[in-house]
Amino acid sequence: MVTRKRGGTRTDKAKGYAVTVVVFGVVQGVGFRPFVYRLAREFGLGGWVKNAGTGVEIRLEAHDPKDFERFLHALKGRKPPLSRIERVSSAPAPFKGIADFRIGESRPGGSFVFISPDIAVCKDCLEEIHAPGERRYQYAFTNCTNCGPRYTIVRDLPYDRKSTTMSGFPMCPDCAREYGDPLDRRYHAQPIACPACGPRLSLLAAGTGKRVPGGVPEAAGLIKKGRVLAIKGIGGFHLVCDPENERAVRRLRRIKGRMTKPLALMAADVGTVERYAFVSPAEQRFLLSPQRPIVLLAKKRDLPGIAPGLNEMGFMLPYSPLHELLLGHIGLIVATSSNSKDAPIMKTEEEGVLSLCDHVLTHDRPIEMRSDDSVVKTAGGRPLFVRRARGYVPYPQPVHPELRAGIVVAALGGELKDTISLYKDGYVITSQFLGDLDDYRNFRYFEETLAHVGRLFGAKPEVLVSDLHPDFHTTRFAERSGLTHLKVQHHHAHILAPLLEHGIPPGRKVLGVALDGYGYGADGKAWGGEFLIADHDSYLRMAHFDDVPLPGGDLASRQPWRMALSYLAQAFGKDIPPLRALEKIEKRRVRAVLEMIERGIGSPPSSSCGRLFDAVSFLCGTAPIEMEYEAEAAMRLEAAASVRTRAYYPYAFLDEARPFRISFVPTVREIMEDRKRRTPACLMASKFHNTLARVVLAAAERAKRDHGIETVSLAGGCFLNKRLLTGTERLLGRNGFTVLRTDAYSPNDESLSLGQIAFALARLRRRDK
């Protein structure tokens, strides 16, 4: 957005014109001032540029006011790669006859200044580290204003070297010269370093913690020999091994206690990736992007033990010079987060990383804020985030002008896959993925991140927003704070996240479809298959999946056979047909669960879509007896759904009361008929996905008929299922509906905090009217 007053103040016709320009966005610490300096000199303009509390402030003087137009056009079109301009304003200023152009001293201020995310090593730096004779040849910490660590090394504002983890590395004369030269791409690059003055690598033996001779080549040699290494990267340590060595992969899995959950891979280049996976043009763009996320790709050649039971593997390309050097010796590695089960990624040796590996390749540049790798896949050519972290955080999200408020709001998210979001001055900053807060280590990480984000953006929250659930750690944290505390229902927050991202104004009604595993309902029940007529600060529960018992409560979310029995009992009563998969379970356990269901003991009712996926996966023969990780059964069902068909199973709308209920009794009965006919699991899985898409369309048509609503917001973790998402979008689009979903955020619980911000701003706006 550009706001501008024409021309400039002219004190004398013979003298000239002047304007003051303010650029707001990610414009500090990304080479923006030297870019402006070079641009102004190119156009022959006088004046200055400096960092200010509002962003970057530019004073321009010229004899022809058209020069200002040309300058602003070039400013937006040729901006530095790490910068992100949110808005530009310009206003006339007194002409002072400044002939030259200079970079002025930064002006401190308490306003909102954005920090760049950590960005992959750039082409120029790569050329340096691979060029013999360059002083940064083979140097693992090469960076410039166009690349390198940012968010993970900054401790405080203003963003300068003394406020980062590079403060302990005084610059050598050569680096100081580059740092001070506006024409150099390392001008004011705060992480600037070289072998003479910067961080250094160390190779440690995990058993003793002592240094051993060697560096990157020796580390690569150890990986080739089947060793498990921990390697310190940008946001934490990776555990690394050779993916072609099945013994090494099995050992890494035992170390992590992670026997089936997919492992990420790092490849030297796209050509290496294409030996193992199919890569579309959109997926290749993500692989090569400056953010360098893990990209989930369809398997071409399987690597045993990497993603068992699934049809995708996750690949990323090197994003730091250290990774680039390592992958020059070994073209493909497993690169998974170094953490014990459910704990945050480790950032120091003292956190226990030596107990997870044989050797450690580490360095002495501290990590201030830990951050996992981002994970993304494409759906319909658009991004679908599984996890949003390194490379994307802390990019700002603007809110609709009608939602803006002069107050600082912090939204705390839920309990699982948590993030926090901070609102200030019209923008939202959403944190990296923080994990599940029922682990005390992740809750500490949550507290660290809340303090860190508040410090970086000069924001002290006045209002906290949490989930409705009374026992979530985030809810209790908000209650203890003494601040104004707002609560929002879980699925309402889910639905609002796409509305905030896509700039939907408050008051506009949508049909929100929230499909997930669990959310605390307004009636205290377990919700998860929800159809809400919603705007920013209210909702009506129009429909939901029919409740079924969860035998064993949380245990039902880990053992899919329990949910299969629950749906079979609902569909057939006591005359449950035989199912071969149930023969693997002791008969007494089956009888006990059926009795729990019949008597309603330890079996709370739930409308969960996630548990429906678990049940159907088990009925189709794709689910394990016990899941190791969340949504494993659903992911295996999705992997099986490989048949192109329009066929779907029957279902029923139960209209006797409002909200109306959607019953899958006909679905389950027909699945069991398919079992009798020996229908392949791939066809049954495909038909089930089509069924859910048809259910959403049918509900949307009712919302249109009864409420005049033609916009549908899709949210919740079940929409990480690519087949379900694209099938639903396609059906809705063909029938005239506008479909909203998150593009820059995950549809799972990571986006709850974003939706909570939307709710809070709408409520505060209504309160202040």
CSV table of N, CA and C in Angstrom, one decimal, residues 572 577-579 669-679 684:
chain,number,residue,atom,x,y,z
A,572,PHE,N,-24.7,-51.5,14.0
A,572,PHE,CA,-25.2,-52.9,14.0
A,572,PHE,C,-25.7,-53.3,15.4
A,577,PRO,N,-20.8,-57.6,12.7
A,577,PRO,CA,-20.3,-58.6,11.7
A,577,PRO,C,-18.8,-58.9,12.0
A,578,PRO,N,-18.3,-60.0,11.6
A,578,PRO,CA,-16.9,-60.4,11.8
A,578,PRO,C,-16.0,-59.4,11.1
A,579,LEU,N,-14.8,-59.1,11.7
A,579,LEU,CA,-13.8,-58.3,11.1
A,579,LEU,C,-12.5,-58.9,11.4
A,669,ARG,N,-22.1,-49.3,7.5
A,669,ARG,CA,-22.8,-50.5,7.0
A,669,ARG,C,-22.3,-50.8,5.6
A,670,GLU,N,-22.2,-49.8,4.7
A,670,GLU,CA,-21.8,-50.1,3.3
A,670,GLU,C,-20.3,-50.4,3.3
A,671,ILE,N,-19.4,-49.9,4.1
A,671,ILE,CA,-18.0,-50.3,4.2
A,671,ILE,C,-17.9,-51.8,4.5
A,672,MET,N,-18.8,-52.2,5.5
A,672,MET,CA,-18.7,-53.6,5.8
A,672,MET,C,-19.2,-54.5,4.7
A,673,GLU,N,-20.2,-54.0,3.9
A,673,GLU,CA,-20.6,-54.7,2.7
A,673,GLU,C,-19.5,-54.8,1.7
A,674,ASP,N,-18.7,-53.7,1.6
A,674,ASP,CA,-17.5,-53.7,0.7
A,674,ASP,C,-16.5,-54.8,1.2
A,675,ARG,N,-16.4,-54.9,2.5
A,675,ARG,CA,-15.4,-55.9,3.0
A,675,ARG,C,-15.9,-57.3,2.6
A,676,LYS,N,-17.2,-57.5,2.7
A,676,LYS,CA,-17.7,-58.9,2.3
A,676,LYS,C,-17.4,-59.1,0.8
A,677,ARG,N,-17.5,-58.0,0.0
A,677,ARG,CA,-17.2,-58.2,-1.4
A,677,ARG,C,-15.7,-58.2,-1.8
A,678,ARG,N,-14.9,-58.1,-0.7
A,678,ARG,CA,-13.4,-58.1,-0.9
A,678,ARG,C,-13.0,-56.9,-1.7
A,679,THR,N,-13.7,-55.8,-1.5
A,679,THR,CA,-13.3,-54.5,-2.2
A,679,THR,C,-11.9,-54.1,-1.8
A,684,MET,N,-12.0,-48.4,-1.1
A,684,MET,CA,-12.8,-48.1,0.1
A,684,MET,C,-12.3,-46.7,0.6
